[in-house]
Amino acid sequence: MKYEEIPLVNNEAIHNFELTVEGHRAFIDYKKKDDKIYLIHTEVPVELEGKGVASAIVEKAFDYIEQNNLKLIPLCVYVASYLKRHPEWNRILAIAPGH
């Protein structure tokens, strides 16, 4: 399933990036300080597991971070593993790996 048409919602009131798929809400909990954004926790409802929703929301969050000239600090285990699989996104990291 593809999620390009589903918009990422930045719910600033509760510090969540949200993606609603098939009536279920997946989200990434974040904190923003100055030009840095800390991705803390990614959660996908059990109904959506195995459908590529987690990678879709991470990709959309990365696009948002880049478009808003923010720097990423990945505290979420899933986000960190996604970065390992997609090193091209290291360009948005606040601190490059190995530094």
PDB file of N, CA and C in Angstrom:
ATOM      1  N   MET A   1       0.834  -1.195   0.000  1.00  0.00           N
ATOM      2  CA  MET A   1       0.000   0.000   0.000  1.00  0.00           C
ATOM      3  C   MET A   1       0.876   1.256   0.000  1.00  0.00           C
ATOM      4  N   LYS A   2       0.460   2.247  -0.742  1.00  0.00           N
ATOM      5  CA  LYS A   2       1.213   3.499  -0.823  1.00  0.00           C
ATOM      6  C   LYS A   2       0.486   4.585  -0.031  1.00  0.00           C
ATOM      7  N   TYR A   3       1.268   5.483   0.555  1.00  0.00           N
ATOM      8  CA  TYR A   3       0.690   6.500   1.443  1.00  0.00           C
ATOM      9  C   TYR A   3       0.992   7.922   1.000  1.00  0.00           C
ATOM     10  N   GLU A   4       1.437   8.091  -0.265  1.00  0.00           N
ATOM     11  CA  GLU A   4       1.814   9.427  -0.734  1.00  0.00           C
ATOM     12  C   GLU A   4       0.683  10.438  -0.585  1.00  0.00           C
ATOM     13  N   GLU A   5      -0.555   9.983  -0.834  1.00  0.00           N
ATOM     14  CA  GLU A   5      -1.686  10.923  -0.820  1.00  0.00           C
ATOM     15  C   GLU A   5      -2.156  11.282   0.589  1.00  0.00           C
ATOM     16  N   ILE A   6      -1.750  10.495   1.576  1.00  0.00           N
ATOM     17  CA  ILE A   6      -2.206  10.763   2.949  1.00  0.00           C
ATOM     18  C   ILE A   6      -1.295  11.831   3.560  1.00  0.00           C
ATOM     19  N   PRO A   7      -1.876  12.963   3.963  1.00  0.00           N
ATOM     20  CA  PRO A   7      -1.027  14.038   4.485  1.00  0.00           C
ATOM     21  C   PRO A   7      -0.527  13.748   5.904  1.00  0.00           C
ATOM     22  N   LEU A   8       0.697  14.189   6.157  1.00  0.00           N
ATOM     23  CA  LEU A   8       1.243  14.154   7.509  1.00  0.00           C
ATOM     24  C   LEU A   8       0.658  15.334   8.263  1.00  0.00           C
ATOM     25  N   VAL A   9       0.136  15.090   9.448  1.00  0.00           N
ATOM     26  CA  VAL A   9      -0.411  16.161  10.274  1.00  0.00           C
ATOM     27  C   VAL A   9       0.586  16.454  11.386  1.00  0.00           C
ATOM     28  N   ASN A  10       0.963  17.721  11.512  1.00  0.00           N
ATOM     29  CA  ASN A  10       1.813  18.131  12.626  1.00  0.00           C
ATOM     30  C   ASN A  10       0.889  18.654  13.714  1.00  0.00           C
ATOM     31  N   ASN A  11       0.606  17.805  14.698  1.00  0.00           N
ATOM     32  CA  ASN A  11      -0.272  18.176  15.804  1.00  0.00           C
ATOM     33  C   ASN A  11       0.604  18.815  16.885  1.00  0.00           C
ATOM     34  N   GLU A  12       0.837  20.125  16.737  1.00  0.00           N
ATOM     35  CA  GLU A  12       1.768  20.821  17.633  1.00  0.00           C
ATOM     36  C   GLU A  12       1.289  20.838  19.078  1.00  0.00           C
ATOM     37  N   ALA A  13      -0.026  20.800  19.279  1.00  0.00           N
ATOM     38  CA  ALA A  13      -0.569  20.858  20.642  1.00  0.00           C
ATOM     39  C   ALA A  13      -0.081  19.688  21.492  1.00  0.00           C
ATOM     40  N   ILE A  14       0.054  18.501  20.874  1.00  0.00           N
ATOM     41  CA  ILE A  14       0.503  17.324  21.640  1.00  0.00           C
ATOM     42  C   ILE A  14       1.850  16.805  21.137  1.00  0.00           C
ATOM     43  N   HIS A  15       2.537  17.593  20.297  1.00  0.00           N
ATOM     44  CA  HIS A  15       3.880  17.240  19.802  1.00  0.00           C
ATOM     45  C   HIS A  15       3.895  15.886  19.111  1.00  0.00           C
ATOM     46  N   ASN A  16       2.987  15.711  18.156  1.00  0.00           N
ATOM     47  CA  ASN A  16       2.924  14.467  17.388  1.00  0.00           C
ATOM     48  C   ASN A  16       2.864  14.767  15.903  1.00  0.00           C
ATOM     49  N   PHE A  17       3.614  13.982  15.129  1.00  0.00           N
ATOM     50  CA  PHE A  17       3.374  13.888  13.697  1.00  0.00           C
ATOM     51  C   PHE A  17       2.397  12.734  13.557  1.00  0.00           C
ATOM     52  N   GLU A  18       1.313  12.937  12.818  1.00  0.00           N
ATOM     53  CA  GLU A  18       0.267  11.927  12.744  1.00  0.00           C
ATOM     54  C   GLU A  18      -0.024  11.539  11.303  1.00  0.00           C
ATOM     55  N   LEU A  19      -0.352  10.265  11.121  1.00  0.00           N
ATOM     56  CA  LEU A  19      -0.765   9.735   9.831  1.00  0.00           C
ATOM     57  C   LEU A  19      -1.972   8.856  10.108  1.00  0.00           C
ATOM     58  N   THR A  20      -3.106   9.179   9.498  1.00  0.00           N
ATOM     59  CA  THR A  20      -4.313   8.376   9.702  1.00  0.00           C
ATOM     60  C   THR A  20      -4.516   7.487   8.490  1.00  0.00           C
ATOM     61  N   VAL A  21      -4.474   6.179   8.730  1.00  0.00           N
ATOM     62  CA  VAL A  21      -4.597   5.182   7.674  1.00  0.00           C
ATOM     63  C   VAL A  21      -5.736   4.241   8.046  1.00  0.00           C
ATOM     64  N   GLU A  22      -6.670   4.065   7.134  1.00  0.00           N
ATOM     65  CA  GLU A  22      -7.805   3.148   7.354  1.00  0.00           C
ATOM     66  C   GLU A  22      -8.496   3.434   8.686  1.00  0.00           C
ATOM     67  N   GLY A  23      -8.568   4.709   9.044  1.00  0.00           N
ATOM     68  CA  GLY A  23      -9.246   5.098  10.273  1.00  0.00           C
ATOM     69  C   GLY A  23      -8.423   4.929  11.535  1.00  0.00           C
ATOM     70  N   HIS A  24      -7.172   4.515  11.412  1.00  0.00           N
ATOM     71  CA  HIS A  24      -6.297   4.326  12.574  1.00  0.00           C
ATOM     72  C   HIS A  24      -5.185   5.374  12.561  1.00  0.00           C
ATOM     73  N   ARG A  25      -4.803   5.836  13.740  1.00  0.00           N
ATOM     74  CA  ARG A  25      -3.821   6.906  13.878  1.00  0.00           C
ATOM     75  C   ARG A  25      -2.454   6.346  14.270  1.00  0.00           C
ATOM     76  N   ALA A  26      -1.480   6.539  13.380  1.00  0.00           N
ATOM     77  CA  ALA A  26      -0.080   6.255  13.691  1.00  0.00           C
ATOM     78  C   ALA A  26       0.558   7.593  14.032  1.00  0.00           C
ATOM     79  N   PHE A  27       1.581   7.592  14.881  1.00  0.00           N
ATOM     80  CA  PHE A  27       2.182   8.873  15.241  1.00  0.00           C
ATOM     81  C   PHE A  27       3.644   8.729  15.636  1.00  0.00           C
ATOM     82  N   ILE A  28       4.331   9.863  15.549  1.00  0.00           N
ATOM     83  CA  ILE A  28       5.690   9.991  16.099  1.00  0.00           C
ATOM     84  C   ILE A  28       5.629  11.109  17.122  1.00  0.00           C
ATOM     85  N   ASP A  29       6.026  10.787  18.329  1.00  0.00           N
ATOM     86  CA  ASP A  29       6.099  11.768  19.408  1.00  0.00           C
ATOM     87  C   ASP A  29       7.413  12.534  19.251  1.00  0.00           C
ATOM     88  N   TYR A  30       7.348  13.852  19.343  1.00  0.00           N
ATOM     89  CA  TYR A  30       8.569  14.644  19.163  1.00  0.00           C
ATOM     90  C   TYR A  30       8.628  15.808  20.151  1.00  0.00           C
ATOM     91  N   LYS A  31       9.831  16.345  20.291  1.00  0.00           N
ATOM     92  CA  LYS A  31      10.046  17.600  21.022  1.00  0.00           C
ATOM     93  C   LYS A  31      10.854  18.498  20.107  1.00  0.00           C
ATOM     94  N   LYS A  32      10.548  19.777  20.109  1.00  0.00           N
ATOM     95  CA  LYS A  32      11.268  20.726  19.269  1.00  0.00           C
ATOM     96  C   LYS A  32      11.901  21.768  20.172  1.00  0.00           C
ATOM     97  N   LYS A  33      13.182  22.056  19.932  1.00  0.00           N
ATOM     98  CA  LYS A  33      13.881  23.085  20.694  1.00  0.00           C
ATOM     99  C   LYS A  33      14.765  23.837  19.704  1.00  0.00           C
ATOM    100  N   ASP A  34      14.486  25.128  19.559  1.00  0.00           N
ATOM    101  CA  ASP A  34      15.195  25.953  18.579  1.00  0.00           C
ATOM    102  C   ASP A  34      15.062  25.312  17.192  1.00  0.00           C
ATOM    103  N   ASP A  35      16.213  25.003  16.542  1.00  0.00           N
ATOM    104  CA  ASP A  35      16.124  24.408  15.204  1.00  0.00           C
ATOM    105  C   ASP A  35      16.319  22.893  15.232  1.00  0.00           C
ATOM    106  N   LYS A  36      16.237  22.305  16.426  1.00  0.00           N
ATOM    107  CA  LYS A  36      16.413  20.856  16.548  1.00  0.00           C
ATOM    108  C   LYS A  36      15.075  20.200  16.865  1.00  0.00           C
ATOM    109  N   ILE A  37      14.874  19.033  16.263  1.00  0.00           N
ATOM    110  CA  ILE A  37      13.665  18.265  16.549  1.00  0.00           C
ATOM    111  C   ILE A  37      14.088  16.867  16.980  1.00  0.00           C
ATOM    112  N   TYR A  38      13.576  16.457  18.115  1.00  0.00           N
ATOM    113  CA  TYR A  38      13.897  15.162  18.718  1.00  0.00           C
ATOM    114  C   TYR A  38      12.732  14.218  18.432  1.00  0.00           C
ATOM    115  N   LEU A  39      12.968  13.171  17.643  1.00  0.00           N
ATOM    116  CA  LEU A  39      11.930  12.169  17.416  1.00  0.00           C
ATOM    117  C   LEU A  39      12.085  11.109  18.508  1.00  0.00           C
ATOM    118  N   ILE A  40      11.073  11.034  19.361  1.00  0.00           N
ATOM    119  CA  ILE A  40      11.181  10.266  20.598  1.00  0.00           C
ATOM    120  C   ILE A  40      10.624   8.848  20.472  1.00  0.00           C
ATOM    121  N   HIS A  41       9.465   8.722  19.828  1.00  0.00           N
ATOM    122  CA  HIS A  41       8.786   7.426  19.831  1.00  0.00           C
ATOM    123  C   HIS A  41       7.851   7.335  18.632  1.00  0.00           C
ATOM    124  N   THR A  42       7.921   6.223  17.916  1.00  0.00           N
ATOM    125  CA  THR A  42       7.021   5.961  16.793  1.00  0.00           C
ATOM    126  C   THR A  42       6.045   4.884  17.221  1.00  0.00           C
ATOM    127  N   GLU A  43       4.763   5.119  16.953  1.00  0.00           N
ATOM    128  CA  GLU A  43       3.760   4.122  17.323  1.00  0.00           C
ATOM    129  C   GLU A  43       2.790   3.898  16.173  1.00  0.00           C
ATOM    130  N   VAL A  44       2.606   2.633  15.830  1.00  0.00           N
ATOM    131  CA  VAL A  44       1.669   2.238  14.784  1.00  0.00           C
ATOM    132  C   VAL A  44       0.679   1.263  15.416  1.00  0.00           C
ATOM    133  N   PRO A  45      -0.634   1.507  15.261  1.00  0.00           N
ATOM    134  CA  PRO A  45      -1.605   0.590  15.841  1.00  0.00           C
ATOM    135  C   PRO A  45      -1.462  -0.825  15.272  1.00  0.00           C
ATOM    136  N   VAL A  46      -1.807  -1.801  16.084  1.00  0.00           N
ATOM    137  CA  VAL A  46      -1.656  -3.208  15.694  1.00  0.00           C
ATOM    138  C   VAL A  46      -2.392  -3.506  14.388  1.00  0.00           C
ATOM    139  N   GLU A  47      -3.494  -2.805  14.131  1.00  0.00           N
ATOM    140  CA  GLU A  47      -4.264  -3.029  12.894  1.00  0.00           C
ATOM    141  C   GLU A  47      -3.474  -2.672  11.642  1.00  0.00           C
ATOM    142  N   LEU A  48      -2.462  -1.820  11.796  1.00  0.00           N
ATOM    143  CA  LEU A  48      -1.689  -1.353  10.637  1.00  0.00           C
ATOM    144  C   LEU A  48      -0.303  -1.982  10.544  1.00  0.00           C
ATOM    145  N   GLU A  49       0.057  -2.834  11.495  1.00  0.00           N
ATOM    146  CA  GLU A  49       1.400  -3.413  11.505  1.00  0.00           C
ATOM    147  C   GLU A  49       1.651  -4.212  10.237  1.00  0.00           C
ATOM    148  N   GLY A  50       2.875  -4.137   9.743  1.00  0.00           N
ATOM    149  CA  GLY A  50       3.272  -4.902   8.571  1.00  0.00           C
ATOM    150  C   GLY A  50       2.802  -4.311   7.249  1.00  0.00           C
ATOM    151  N   LYS A  51       2.271  -3.105   7.270  1.00  0.00           N
ATOM    152  CA  LYS A  51       1.748  -2.482   6.047  1.00  0.00           C
ATOM    153  C   LYS A  51       2.618  -1.319   5.565  1.00  0.00           C
ATOM    154  N   GLY A  52       3.779  -1.124   6.180  1.00  0.00           N
ATOM    155  CA  GLY A  52       4.667  -0.055   5.733  1.00  0.00           C
ATOM    156  C   GLY A  52       4.313   1.321   6.276  1.00  0.00           C
ATOM    157  N   VAL A  53       3.429   1.367   7.260  1.00  0.00           N
ATOM    158  CA  VAL A  53       2.984   2.658   7.798  1.00  0.00           C
ATOM    159  C   VAL A  53       4.106   3.345   8.573  1.00  0.00           C
ATOM    160  N   ALA A  54       4.874   2.585   9.350  1.00  0.00           N
ATOM    161  CA  ALA A  54       5.954   3.193  10.148  1.00  0.00           C
ATOM    162  C   ALA A  54       6.977   3.864   9.233  1.00  0.00           C
ATOM    163  N   SER A  55       7.410   3.172   8.177  1.00  0.00           N
ATOM    164  CA  SER A  55       8.387   3.815   7.291  1.00  0.00           C
ATOM    165  C   SER A  55       7.771   4.997   6.560  1.00  0.00           C
ATOM    166  N   ALA A  56       6.475   4.921   6.225  1.00  0.00           N
ATOM    167  CA  ALA A  56       5.824   6.049   5.541  1.00  0.00           C
ATOM    168  C   ALA A  56       5.785   7.283   6.438  1.00  0.00           C
ATOM    169  N   ILE A  57       5.448   7.105   7.711  1.00  0.00           N
ATOM    170  CA  ILE A  57       5.361   8.272   8.607  1.00  0.00           C
ATOM    171  C   ILE A  57       6.748   8.839   8.885  1.00  0.00           C
ATOM    172  N   VAL A  58       7.754   7.978   9.001  1.00  0.00           N
ATOM    173  CA  VAL A  58       9.123   8.462   9.221  1.00  0.00           C
ATOM    174  C   VAL A  58       9.595   9.257   8.007  1.00  0.00           C
ATOM    175  N   GLU A  59       9.355   8.729   6.816  1.00  0.00           N
ATOM    176  CA  GLU A  59       9.754   9.415   5.580  1.00  0.00           C
ATOM    177  C   GLU A  59       9.073  10.791   5.494  1.00  0.00           C
ATOM    178  N   LYS A  60       7.785  10.837   5.799  1.00  0.00           N
ATOM    179  CA  LYS A  60       7.048  12.106   5.754  1.00  0.00           C
ATOM    180  C   LYS A  60       7.569  13.079   6.818  1.00  0.00           C
ATOM    181  N   ALA A  61       7.899  12.567   7.991  1.00  0.00           N
ATOM    182  CA  ALA A  61       8.451  13.421   9.047  1.00  0.00           C
ATOM    183  C   ALA A  61       9.811  13.977   8.614  1.00  0.00           C
ATOM    184  N   PHE A  62      10.642  13.140   7.989  1.00  0.00           N
ATOM    185  CA  PHE A  62      11.945  13.595   7.499  1.00  0.00           C
ATOM    186  C   PHE A  62      11.768  14.694   6.447  1.00  0.00           C
ATOM    187  N   ASP A  63      10.798  14.513   5.545  1.00  0.00           N
ATOM    188  CA  ASP A  63      10.516  15.546   4.545  1.00  0.00           C
ATOM    189  C   ASP A  63      10.132  16.857   5.235  1.00  0.00           C
ATOM    190  N   TYR A  64       9.272  16.755   6.241  1.00  0.00           N
ATOM    191  CA  TYR A  64       8.841  17.952   6.978  1.00  0.00           C
ATOM    192  C   TYR A  64      10.041  18.633   7.644  1.00  0.00           C
ATOM    193  N   ILE A  65      10.891  17.837   8.275  1.00  0.00           N
ATOM    194  CA  ILE A  65      12.072  18.366   8.967  1.00  0.00           C
ATOM    195  C   ILE A  65      12.967  19.100   7.977  1.00  0.00           C
ATOM    196  N   GLU A  66      13.204  18.477   6.823  1.00  0.00           N
ATOM    197  CA  GLU A  66      14.073  19.094   5.823  1.00  0.00           C
ATOM    198  C   GLU A  66      13.449  20.380   5.268  1.00  0.00           C
ATOM    199  N   GLN A  67      12.163  20.339   4.952  1.00  0.00           N
ATOM    200  CA  GLN A  67      11.504  21.512   4.376  1.00  0.00           C
ATOM    201  C   GLN A  67      11.463  22.687   5.348  1.00  0.00           C
ATOM    202  N   ASN A  68      11.499  22.395   6.644  1.00  0.00           N
ATOM    203  CA  ASN A  68      11.432  23.449   7.657  1.00  0.00           C
ATOM    204  C   ASN A  68      12.801  23.794   8.240  1.00  0.00           C
ATOM    205  N   ASN A  69      13.869  23.318   7.565  1.00  0.00           N
ATOM    206  CA  ASN A  69      15.247  23.617   7.969  1.00  0.00           C
ATOM    207  C   ASN A  69      15.523  23.279   9.431  1.00  0.00           C
ATOM    208  N   LEU A  70      14.994  22.143   9.859  1.00  0.00           N
ATOM    209  CA  LEU A  70      15.249  21.664  11.222  1.00  0.00           C
ATOM    210  C   LEU A  70      16.346  20.612  11.167  1.00  0.00           C
ATOM    211  N   LYS A  71      16.921  20.331  12.326  1.00  0.00           N
ATOM    212  CA  LYS A  71      17.952  19.301  12.429  1.00  0.00           C
ATOM    213  C   LYS A  71      17.429  18.185  13.321  1.00  0.00           C
ATOM    214  N   LEU A  72      17.614  16.952  12.861  1.00  0.00           N
ATOM    215  CA  LEU A  72      17.065  15.776  13.527  1.00  0.00           C
ATOM    216  C   LEU A  72      17.986  15.231  14.605  1.00  0.00           C
ATOM    217  N   ILE A  73      17.375  14.899  15.741  1.00  0.00           N
ATOM    218  CA  ILE A  73      18.047  14.124  16.786  1.00  0.00           C
ATOM    219  C   ILE A  73      17.166  12.885  17.008  1.00  0.00           C
ATOM    220  N   PRO A  74      17.609  11.718  16.500  1.00  0.00           N
ATOM    221  CA  PRO A  74      16.773  10.519  16.567  1.00  0.00           C
ATOM    222  C   PRO A  74      16.917   9.789  17.899  1.00  0.00           C
ATOM    223  N   LEU A  75      15.903   9.871  18.741  1.00  0.00           N
ATOM    224  CA  LEU A  75      15.918   9.159  20.014  1.00  0.00           C
ATOM    225  C   LEU A  75      15.108   7.861  19.920  1.00  0.00           C
ATOM    226  N   CYS A  76      14.284   7.759  18.898  1.00  0.00           N
ATOM    227  CA  CYS A  76      13.435   6.583  18.694  1.00  0.00           C
ATOM    228  C   CYS A  76      14.246   5.466  18.039  1.00  0.00           C
ATOM    229  N   VAL A  77      14.132   4.248  18.557  1.00  0.00           N
ATOM    230  CA  VAL A  77      14.857   3.094  18.024  1.00  0.00           C
ATOM    231  C   VAL A  77      14.465   2.841  16.564  1.00  0.00           C
ATOM    232  N   TYR A  78      13.187   2.966  16.260  1.00  0.00           N
ATOM    233  CA  TYR A  78      12.738   2.724  14.880  1.00  0.00           C
ATOM    234  C   TYR A  78      13.326   3.772  13.926  1.00  0.00           C
ATOM    235  N   VAL A  79      13.296   5.026  14.341  1.00  0.00           N
ATOM    236  CA  VAL A  79      13.847   6.103  13.501  1.00  0.00           C
ATOM    237  C   VAL A  79      15.336   5.861  13.260  1.00  0.00           C
ATOM    238  N   ALA A  80      16.060   5.465  14.300  1.00  0.00           N
ATOM    239  CA  ALA A  80      17.500   5.191  14.163  1.00  0.00           C
ATOM    240  C   ALA A  80      17.741   4.041  13.195  1.00  0.00           C
ATOM    241  N   SER A  81      16.931   2.978  13.278  1.00  0.00           N
ATOM    242  CA  SER A  81      17.128   1.850  12.364  1.00  0.00           C
ATOM    243  C   SER A  81      16.740   2.238  10.933  1.00  0.00           C
ATOM    244  N   TYR A  82      15.746   3.108  10.784  1.00  0.00           N
ATOM    245  CA  TYR A  82      15.368   3.605   9.456  1.00  0.00           C
ATOM    246  C   TYR A  82      16.528   4.386   8.844  1.00  0.00           C
ATOM    247  N   LEU A  83      17.186   5.205   9.657  1.00  0.00           N
ATOM    248  CA  LEU A  83      18.351   5.970   9.179  1.00  0.00           C
ATOM    249  C   LEU A  83      19.471   5.048   8.711  1.00  0.00           C
ATOM    250  N   LYS A  84      19.663   3.934   9.399  1.00  0.00           N
ATOM    251  CA  LYS A  84      20.705   2.984   8.988  1.00  0.00           C
ATOM    252  C   LYS A  84      20.392   2.406   7.609  1.00  0.00           C
ATOM    253  N   ARG A  85      19.102   2.178   7.344  1.00  0.00           N
ATOM    254  CA  ARG A  85      18.684   1.625   6.049  1.00  0.00           C
ATOM    255  C   ARG A  85      18.634   2.688   4.957  1.00  0.00           C
ATOM    256  N   HIS A  86      18.535   3.952   5.348  1.00  0.00           N
ATOM    257  CA  HIS A  86      18.411   5.058   4.378  1.00  0.00           C
ATOM    258  C   HIS A  86      19.412   6.159   4.735  1.00  0.00           C
ATOM    259  N   PRO A  87      20.720   5.890   4.563  1.00  0.00           N
ATOM    260  CA  PRO A  87      21.748   6.847   4.995  1.00  0.00           C
ATOM    261  C   PRO A  87      21.689   8.186   4.263  1.00  0.00           C
ATOM    262  N   GLU A  88      20.954   8.243   3.144  1.00  0.00           N
ATOM    263  CA  GLU A  88      20.828   9.533   2.447  1.00  0.00           C
ATOM    264  C   GLU A  88      20.171  10.582   3.344  1.00  0.00           C
ATOM    265  N   TRP A  89      19.418  10.150   4.350  1.00  0.00           N
ATOM    266  CA  TRP A  89      18.758  11.101   5.257  1.00  0.00           C
ATOM    267  C   TRP A  89      19.710  11.632   6.338  1.00  0.00           C
ATOM    268  N   ASN A  90      20.931  11.115   6.401  1.00  0.00           N
ATOM    269  CA  ASN A  90      21.896  11.643   7.381  1.00  0.00           C
ATOM    270  C   ASN A  90      22.095  13.146   7.206  1.00  0.00           C
ATOM    271  N   ARG A  91      21.736  13.681   6.026  1.00  0.00           N
ATOM    272  CA  ARG A  91      21.898  15.107   5.757  1.00  0.00           C
ATOM    273  C   ARG A  91      21.062  15.981   6.691  1.00  0.00           C
ATOM    274  N   ILE A  92      20.011  15.422   7.315  1.00  0.00           N
ATOM    275  CA  ILE A  92      19.184  16.244   8.201  1.00  0.00           C
ATOM    276  C   ILE A  92      19.555  16.056   9.672  1.00  0.00           C
ATOM    277  N   LEU A  93      20.553  15.210   9.948  1.00  0.00           N
ATOM    278  CA  LEU A  93      20.955  14.966  11.336  1.00  0.00           C
ATOM    279  C   LEU A  93      21.647  16.195  11.930  1.00  0.00           C
ATOM    280  N   ALA A  94      21.390  16.433  13.222  1.00  0.00           N
ATOM    281  CA  ALA A  94      22.064  17.525  13.925  1.00  0.00           C
ATOM    282  C   ALA A  94      23.551  17.214  14.060  1.00  0.00           C
ATOM    283  N   ILE A  95      23.860  15.937  14.296  1.00  0.00           N
ATOM    284  CA  ILE A  95      25.245  15.505  14.436  1.00  0.00           C
ATOM    285  C   ILE A  95      25.433  14.313  13.515  1.00  0.00           C
ATOM    286  N   ALA A  96      26.371  14.406  12.599  1.00  0.00           N
ATOM    287  CA  ALA A  96      26.602  13.303  11.662  1.00  0.00           C
ATOM    288  C   ALA A  96      27.107  12.087  12.418  1.00  0.00           C
ATOM    289  N   PRO A  97      26.731  10.875  11.979  1.00  0.00           N
ATOM    290  CA  PRO A  97      27.198   9.650  12.656  1.00  0.00           C
ATOM    291  C   PRO A  97      28.711   9.608  12.699  1.00  0.00           C
ATOM    292  N   GLY A  98      29.233   9.162  13.829  1.00  0.00           N
ATOM    293  CA  GLY A  98      30.669   9.038  13.984  1.00  0.00           C
ATOM    294  C   GLY A  98      31.377  10.334  14.392  1.00  0.00           C
ATOM    295  N   HIS A  99      30.606  11.392  14.672  1.00  0.00           N
ATOM    296  CA  HIS A  99      31.214  12.674  15.084  1.00  0.00           C
ATOM    297  C   HIS A  99      30.818  13.010  16.503  1.00  0.00           C
TER     298      HIS A  99
END
